[in-house]
Structure formats: structure tokens, C-alpha cells
Coordinates of C-alpha atoms and ligand atoms in Angstrom, one line a residue:
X3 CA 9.5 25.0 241.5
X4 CA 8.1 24.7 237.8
X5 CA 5.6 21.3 237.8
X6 CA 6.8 18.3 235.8
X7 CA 5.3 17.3 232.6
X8 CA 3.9 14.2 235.1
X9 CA 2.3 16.5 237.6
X10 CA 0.7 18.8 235.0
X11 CA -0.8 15.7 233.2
X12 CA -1.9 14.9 236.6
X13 CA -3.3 18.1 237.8
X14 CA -5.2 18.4 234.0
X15 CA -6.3 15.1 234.3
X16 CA -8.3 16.2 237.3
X17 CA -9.3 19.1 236.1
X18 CA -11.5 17.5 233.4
X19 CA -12.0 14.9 234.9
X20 CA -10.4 12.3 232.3
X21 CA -8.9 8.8 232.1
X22 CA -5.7 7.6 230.4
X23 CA -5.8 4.3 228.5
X24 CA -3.0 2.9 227.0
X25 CA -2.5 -0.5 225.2
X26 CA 0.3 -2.8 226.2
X27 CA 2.5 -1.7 223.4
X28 CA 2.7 1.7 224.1
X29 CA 6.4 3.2 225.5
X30 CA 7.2 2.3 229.5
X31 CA 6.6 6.0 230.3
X32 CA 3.3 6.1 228.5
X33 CA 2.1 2.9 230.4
X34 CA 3.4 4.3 233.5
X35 CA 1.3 7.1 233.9
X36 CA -1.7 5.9 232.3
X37 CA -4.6 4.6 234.4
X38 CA -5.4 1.4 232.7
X39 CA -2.9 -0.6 230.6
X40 CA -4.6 -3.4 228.6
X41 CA -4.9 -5.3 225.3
X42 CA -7.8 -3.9 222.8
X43 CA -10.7 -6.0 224.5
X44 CA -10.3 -4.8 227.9
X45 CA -9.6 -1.6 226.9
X46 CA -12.9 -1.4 224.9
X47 CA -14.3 -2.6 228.4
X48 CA -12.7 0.0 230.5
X49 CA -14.0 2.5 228.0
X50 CA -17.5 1.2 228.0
X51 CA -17.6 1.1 232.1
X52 CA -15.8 4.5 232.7
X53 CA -17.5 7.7 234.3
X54 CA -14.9 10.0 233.2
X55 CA -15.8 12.8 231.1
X56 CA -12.7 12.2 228.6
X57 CA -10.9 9.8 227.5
X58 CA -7.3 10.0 226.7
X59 CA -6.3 6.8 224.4
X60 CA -2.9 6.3 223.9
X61 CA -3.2 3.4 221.0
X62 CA -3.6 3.6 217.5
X63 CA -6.8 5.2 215.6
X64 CA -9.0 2.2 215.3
X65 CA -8.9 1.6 219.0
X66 CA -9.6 4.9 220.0
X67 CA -12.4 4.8 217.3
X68 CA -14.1 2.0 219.0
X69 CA -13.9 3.6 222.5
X70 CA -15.7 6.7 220.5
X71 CA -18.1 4.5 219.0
X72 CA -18.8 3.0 222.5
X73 CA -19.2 6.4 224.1
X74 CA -20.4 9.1 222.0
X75 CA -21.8 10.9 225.1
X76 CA -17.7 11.4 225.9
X77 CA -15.0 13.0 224.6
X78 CA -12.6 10.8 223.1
X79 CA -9.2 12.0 222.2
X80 CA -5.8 10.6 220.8
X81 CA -2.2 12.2 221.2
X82 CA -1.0 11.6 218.1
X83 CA -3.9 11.5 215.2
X84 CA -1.2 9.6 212.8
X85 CA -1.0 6.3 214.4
X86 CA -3.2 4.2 211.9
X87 CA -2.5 0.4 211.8
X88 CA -1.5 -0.9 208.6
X89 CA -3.6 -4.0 208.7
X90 CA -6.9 -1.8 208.9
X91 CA -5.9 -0.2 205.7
X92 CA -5.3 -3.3 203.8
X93 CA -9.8 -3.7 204.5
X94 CA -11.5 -0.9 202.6
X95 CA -15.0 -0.9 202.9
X96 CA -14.9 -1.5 199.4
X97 CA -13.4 -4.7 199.0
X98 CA -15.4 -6.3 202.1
X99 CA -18.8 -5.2 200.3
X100 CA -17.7 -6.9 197.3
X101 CA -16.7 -10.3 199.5
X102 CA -20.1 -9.8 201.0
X103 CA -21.8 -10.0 197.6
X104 CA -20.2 -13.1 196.6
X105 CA -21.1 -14.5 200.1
X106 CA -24.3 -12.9 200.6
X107 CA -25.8 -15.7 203.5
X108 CA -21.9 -15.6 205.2
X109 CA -22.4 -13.9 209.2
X110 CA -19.6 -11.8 208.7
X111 CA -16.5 -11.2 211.9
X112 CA -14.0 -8.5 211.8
X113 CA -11.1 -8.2 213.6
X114 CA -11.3 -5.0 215.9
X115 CA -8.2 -3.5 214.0
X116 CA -10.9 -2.8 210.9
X117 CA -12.5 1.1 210.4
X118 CA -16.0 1.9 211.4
X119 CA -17.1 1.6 208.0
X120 CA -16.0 -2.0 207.6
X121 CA -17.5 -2.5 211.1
X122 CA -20.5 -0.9 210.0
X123 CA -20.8 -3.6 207.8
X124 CA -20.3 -6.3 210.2
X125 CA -21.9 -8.9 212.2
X126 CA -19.8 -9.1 214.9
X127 CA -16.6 -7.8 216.0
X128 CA -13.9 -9.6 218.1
X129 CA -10.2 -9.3 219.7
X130 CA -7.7 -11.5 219.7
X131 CA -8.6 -12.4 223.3
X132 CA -12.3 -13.7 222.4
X133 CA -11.7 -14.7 218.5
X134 CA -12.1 -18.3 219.2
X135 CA -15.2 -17.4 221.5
X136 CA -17.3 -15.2 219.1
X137 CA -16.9 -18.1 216.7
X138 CA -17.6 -20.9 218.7
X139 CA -21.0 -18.5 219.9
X140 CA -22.2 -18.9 215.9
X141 CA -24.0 -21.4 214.7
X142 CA -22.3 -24.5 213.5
X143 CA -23.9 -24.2 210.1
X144 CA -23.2 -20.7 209.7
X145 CA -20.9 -19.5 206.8
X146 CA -18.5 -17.6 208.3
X147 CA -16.6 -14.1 206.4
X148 CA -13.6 -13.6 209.0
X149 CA -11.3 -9.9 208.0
X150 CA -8.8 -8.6 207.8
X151 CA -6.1 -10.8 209.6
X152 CA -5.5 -14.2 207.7
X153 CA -3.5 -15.9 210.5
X154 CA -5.7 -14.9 213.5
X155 CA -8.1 -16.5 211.3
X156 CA -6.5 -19.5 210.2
X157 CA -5.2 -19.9 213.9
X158 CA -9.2 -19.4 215.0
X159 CA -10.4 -21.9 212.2
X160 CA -7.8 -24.5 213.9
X161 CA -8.8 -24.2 217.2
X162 CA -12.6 -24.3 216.2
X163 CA -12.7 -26.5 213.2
X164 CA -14.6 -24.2 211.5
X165 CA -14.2 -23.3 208.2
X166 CA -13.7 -19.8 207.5
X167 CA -13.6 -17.4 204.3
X168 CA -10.3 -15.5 204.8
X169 CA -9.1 -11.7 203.7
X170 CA -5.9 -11.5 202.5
X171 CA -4.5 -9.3 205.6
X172 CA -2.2 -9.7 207.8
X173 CA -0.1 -7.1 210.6
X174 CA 3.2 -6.5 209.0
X175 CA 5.1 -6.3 212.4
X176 CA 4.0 -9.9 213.6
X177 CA 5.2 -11.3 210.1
X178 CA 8.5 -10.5 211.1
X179 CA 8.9 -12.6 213.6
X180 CA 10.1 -16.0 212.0
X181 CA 10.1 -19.6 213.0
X182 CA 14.0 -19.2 213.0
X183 CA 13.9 -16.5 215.6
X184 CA 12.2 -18.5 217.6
X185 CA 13.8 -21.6 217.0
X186 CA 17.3 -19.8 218.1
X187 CA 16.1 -18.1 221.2
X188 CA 14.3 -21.0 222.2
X189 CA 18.1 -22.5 221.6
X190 CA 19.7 -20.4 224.0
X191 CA 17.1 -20.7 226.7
X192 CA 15.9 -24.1 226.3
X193 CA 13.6 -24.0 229.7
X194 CA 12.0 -21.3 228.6
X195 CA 8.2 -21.3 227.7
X196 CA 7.1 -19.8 224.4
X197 CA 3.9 -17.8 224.5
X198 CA 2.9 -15.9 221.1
X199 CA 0.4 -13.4 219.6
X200 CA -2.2 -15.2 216.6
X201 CA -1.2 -12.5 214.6
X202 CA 1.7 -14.4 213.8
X203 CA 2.5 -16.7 211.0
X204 CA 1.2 -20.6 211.5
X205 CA 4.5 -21.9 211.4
X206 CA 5.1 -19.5 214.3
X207 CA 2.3 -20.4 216.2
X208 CA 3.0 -24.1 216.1
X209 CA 6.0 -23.6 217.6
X210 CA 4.6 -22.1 221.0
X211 CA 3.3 -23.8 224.0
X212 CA 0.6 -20.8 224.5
X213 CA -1.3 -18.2 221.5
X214 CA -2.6 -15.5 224.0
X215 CA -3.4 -11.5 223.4
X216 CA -1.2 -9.5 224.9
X217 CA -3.1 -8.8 227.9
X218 CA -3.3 -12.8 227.8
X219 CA 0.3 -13.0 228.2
X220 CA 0.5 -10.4 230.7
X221 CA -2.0 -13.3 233.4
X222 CA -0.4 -16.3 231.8
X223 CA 3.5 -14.8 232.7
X224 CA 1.7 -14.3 236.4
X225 CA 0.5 -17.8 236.5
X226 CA 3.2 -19.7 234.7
X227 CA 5.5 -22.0 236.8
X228 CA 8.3 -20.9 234.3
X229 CA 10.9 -18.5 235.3
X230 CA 11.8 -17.4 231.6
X231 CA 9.5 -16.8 229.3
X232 CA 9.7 -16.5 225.5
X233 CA 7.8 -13.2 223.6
X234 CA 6.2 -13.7 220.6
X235 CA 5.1 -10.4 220.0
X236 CA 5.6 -6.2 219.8
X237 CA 8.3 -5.6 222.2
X238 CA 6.6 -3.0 223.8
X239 CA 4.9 -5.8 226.0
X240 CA 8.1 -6.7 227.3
X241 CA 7.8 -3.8 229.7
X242 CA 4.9 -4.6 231.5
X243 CA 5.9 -8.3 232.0
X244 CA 9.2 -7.2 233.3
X245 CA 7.4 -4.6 235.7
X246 CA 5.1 -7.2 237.1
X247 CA 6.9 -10.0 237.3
X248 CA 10.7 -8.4 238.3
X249 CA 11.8 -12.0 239.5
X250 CA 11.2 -13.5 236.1
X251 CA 13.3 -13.3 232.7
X252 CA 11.1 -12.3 229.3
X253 CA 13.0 -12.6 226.5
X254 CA 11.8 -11.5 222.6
X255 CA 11.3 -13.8 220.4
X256 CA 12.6 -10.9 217.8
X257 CA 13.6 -7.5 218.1
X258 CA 12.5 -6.8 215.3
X259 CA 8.8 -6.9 216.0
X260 CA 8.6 -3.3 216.7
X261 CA 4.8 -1.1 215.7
X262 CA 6.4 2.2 215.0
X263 CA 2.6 3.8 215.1
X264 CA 2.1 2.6 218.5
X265 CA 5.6 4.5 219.5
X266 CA 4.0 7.6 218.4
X267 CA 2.7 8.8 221.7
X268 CA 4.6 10.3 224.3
X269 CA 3.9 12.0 227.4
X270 CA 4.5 15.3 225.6
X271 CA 1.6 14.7 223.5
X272 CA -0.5 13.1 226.0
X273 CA 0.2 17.0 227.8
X274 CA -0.3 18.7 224.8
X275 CA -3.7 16.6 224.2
X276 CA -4.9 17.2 227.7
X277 CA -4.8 21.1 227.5
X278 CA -6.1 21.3 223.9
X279 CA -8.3 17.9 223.9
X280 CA -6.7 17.7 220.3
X281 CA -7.3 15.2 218.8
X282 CA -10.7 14.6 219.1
X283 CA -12.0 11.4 217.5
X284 CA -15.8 11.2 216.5
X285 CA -16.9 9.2 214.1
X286 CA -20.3 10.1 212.1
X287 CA -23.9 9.1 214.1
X288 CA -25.6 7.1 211.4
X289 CA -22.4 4.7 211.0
X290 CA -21.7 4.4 214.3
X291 CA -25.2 3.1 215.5
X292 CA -24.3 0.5 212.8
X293 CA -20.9 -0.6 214.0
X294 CA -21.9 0.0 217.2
X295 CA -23.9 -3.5 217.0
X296 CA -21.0 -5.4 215.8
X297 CA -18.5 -3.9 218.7
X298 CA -21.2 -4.7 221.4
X299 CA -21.4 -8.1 220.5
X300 CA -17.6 -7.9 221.4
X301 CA -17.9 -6.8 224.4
X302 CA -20.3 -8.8 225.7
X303 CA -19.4 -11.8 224.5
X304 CA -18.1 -14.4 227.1
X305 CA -16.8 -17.9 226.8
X306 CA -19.3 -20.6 224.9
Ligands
13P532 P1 -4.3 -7.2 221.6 O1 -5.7 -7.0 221.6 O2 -3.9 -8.7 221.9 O3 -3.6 -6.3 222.6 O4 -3.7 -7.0 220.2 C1 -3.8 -5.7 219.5 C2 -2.9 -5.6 218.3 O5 -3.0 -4.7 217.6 C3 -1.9 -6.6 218.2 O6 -1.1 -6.3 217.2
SF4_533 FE1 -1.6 -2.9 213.8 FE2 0.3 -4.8 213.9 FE3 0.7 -2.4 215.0 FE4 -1.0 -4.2 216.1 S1 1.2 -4.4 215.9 S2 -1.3 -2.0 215.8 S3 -1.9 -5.1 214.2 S4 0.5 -2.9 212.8

């Protein structure tokens, strides 16, 4: 009998020796037969710690970029070279240089969805699971550059007091979801709780009982009391939450919050990018030693 596409990604997954990560918006069977599902700091993590020779990333370029600029000893490939993230192109390198020249004492904090050259030219780096934390870990006289997302930042100003110089960016699947949308579903299941991604609008964001990453949600929907749950991010995250907690009810705060670049992968591809290692992602020694600072500090930091 001719293998399945599941058994030869297995059997090639052996073979050289290599380890799928996937991020929690990817599609259910991309999830399902990866070997770590996570949000973008645990991912990072997991690539960091991992003794496999390749790593297969099934996630969109900038994350894969980071796992490459964590381990440039491994081989680092993505399925589908196309999935980009439109928030990192709103922050050329250019335009961050020019912030940094009319801030030139500012410590300056990207947002992990930023390219290696705008990491390059960062301070630190963060997620939205340790935003708040890399902040809080500056000092309190510090002038503070925070790019590209303006509402992770204005969400991490809020919960730090801290005032921060803001890009102008902003991820143009959160912005769909609107206070409305959450309003009405909150409406028809009125025990429900809310939880939301800080990628979302602030009007959003007041409205939820919980701001969490996605992998955030994932150990909140575990530990919550609540039966029904409220999603205030990419629907792909739905999956997992429904997988792990089968006796609960997770309901989106829109369907339209959809990231057609993390849908790009498929198993297909993850196949196809196994027995070809296509697409290989490298990204150029002298800036990577360079970013590399800024996405260790990321890593390692831990709650101040
Ligand atoms: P997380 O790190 O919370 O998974 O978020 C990544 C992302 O791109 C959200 O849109
Ligand atoms: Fe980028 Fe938004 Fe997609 Fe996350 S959901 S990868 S921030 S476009």
C-alpha cells in the first residue's frame, strides 16, 4: 500500500532528523502533525533548545527568520517562502533609522513581527507574551522607541505606565475585529469570558476580561472556571482550544479575523519542503550577530 502524505512526512522527518514547528494559527492538519504548536515566544524557545538538525517552521517569514537567526549552525526551512506579515513591512529599516535619529538616547524595542534588519537595529526584542516584561526590565528613566505595532504598544504603555514613542503599525487582521463584534457575541453568550490578543484595537481590549498571546490563551482556556469562552483573535487558534479543551465552548469574537499568509502552509508543502529542504531561510552573518542580541534578550527575559 502507497504511504500517506502523513507517513512520508514522518518517515522524512526521521531521516534528517528534523522538527516541525508550527504557530497556533496555522490550519488543524498543519498543527496536528507538527511537533510543537506555540505562539512566537515559545516557538523561538523551542528553536533555541532543539537538537534536531532541521527545522521545519510552518509560520510566517519573520518567525522562521528568528529561529535562523537563533540557530545558524541548523538548517532552517519554511514551506511556503510567501507568507510575509504585513505589519513587518509597514517597518523598513529605513524609517526606524530616521525615528532613531530624532530619538538618538531612546533604548529602542521591536516587536518580533519586524525584519532582521530592523532587529539589527534594536535594543531588545519582545513577543506579545513578555511585552509588558521586557519594558518593566528597562530602566524607569529610559526613553523608550516601541515598533511596529501601535496597540501592543499602547496596550504595554497602559499596563506599565510608561510612556512610549509609538510607530504607526498595526496587524491588519486584528483591526478587524471591532468593539461591535464583540459587544454582539458577548450578547448572545452573556456567561462567557472574553480573552483577546494586544494586537487589537484599545477599544477592543477594554472590553475583555484577559489580553493574552495566543499561546496565553491556550493555558488561561485550561485554567479558566468558564465553560465558554470568547476569541479575540485569528481563528486559527480556535482549533487548538477546541482540541484541548473538548468539554468547553470557544466562540470567535469575529470571523473575520482570518491571516491568509499563515493559511499558506499545508501538509503538501511541509512534504514537498522535507524532501527538497526548500525553502531555506538564512539570513546574512554580519546582521544576524547584530539582531541576534536584540532576540536573545527575548528569550531570556523572565518576569520583573
Ligand atoms: P503570538 O506570539 O501571540 O502567537 O502572536 C503572533 C502574531 O503574529 C499575532 O498576530
Ligand atoms: Fe502578521 Fe497579523 Fe498575520 Fe500575525 S495575524 S502574522 S501580525 S498579519
Amino acid at each position: 500500500m502507497e504511504e500517506t502524505i502523513v507517513e512520508k512526512i514522518v518517515n522524512l522527518k526521521k531521516q534528517r532528523n528534523a522538527v516541525i514547528l508550527a504557530h497556533n494559527y496555522q490550519v488543524p492538519e498543519v498543527q496536528d502533525i507538527a511537533d510543537h504548536v506555540g505562539d512566537s515566544l515559545e516557538l523561538s524557545r523551542k528553536a533555541a533548545a532543539t537538537d534536531a538538525d532541521v527545522i521545519v517552521f510552518c509560520g510566517v517569514y519573520f518567525m522562521a527568520e528568528t529561529a535562523s537567526i537563533l540557530c545558524p549552525d541548523k538548517t532552517v526551512v519554511i514551506p511556503d517562502k510567501d507568507a510575509g506579515c504585513p505589519m513587518v513591512d509597514m517597518a523598513p529599516v529605513e524609517r526606524v533609522l530616521e525615528l532613531k535619529r530624532r530619538h538618538p538616547d531612546a533604548t529602542v524595542v521591536s516587536y518580533v513581527n519586524s525584519t532582521v534588519a530592523v532587529k539589527a537595529e534594536s535594543d531588545y526584542c519582545c513577543t506579545s507574551a513578555n511585552a509588558v516584561d521586557v519594558i518593566q526590565s528597562l530602566d524607569a528613566q529610559s526613553q523608550i522607541i516601541f515598533l511596529p505595532d501601535k496597540y501592543l504598544g499602547s496596550y504595554v504603555a497602559s499596563k506599565t505606565g510608561r510612556r512610549l514613542i509609538l510607530y504607526d503599525g498595526y496587524c491588519p487582521i486584528h483591526v478587524r475585529i471591532l468593539e461591535q463584534d464583540v459587544l454582539r457575541v458577548k450578547a448572545e453568550h452573556p456567561q462567557a469570558e472574553v480573552m483577546v490578543h494586544p494586537e487589537c484595537v484599545p477599544g477592543v481590549i477594554a472590553l475583555a476580561d484577559c489580553v493574552l498571546s495566543t499561546s496565553g490563551m491556550c493555558r488561561r482556556a485550561q485554567e479558566s472556571p468558564s465553560e465558554e469562552m470568547i476569541v479575540g483573535t485569528e481563528i486559527g487558534l480556535l482549533h487548538r482550544l477546541r482540541k484541548e479543551n473538548p468539554e468547553k465552548r470557544f466562540y470567535a469574537a469575529s470571523e473575520a479575523a482570518v491571516c491568509p499568509n499563515m493559511k499558506r502552509i499545508d501538509i503538501e508543502k511541509i512534504l514537498w519542503s522535507l524532501e527538497e529542504m526548500k525553502y531555506e531561510v538564512k539570513v546574512p552573518e554580519a546582521t544576524r550577530e547584530r539582531a541576534k542580541r536584540a532576540v536573545d534578550r527575548m528569550v531570556e527575559v523572565v518576569k520583573a
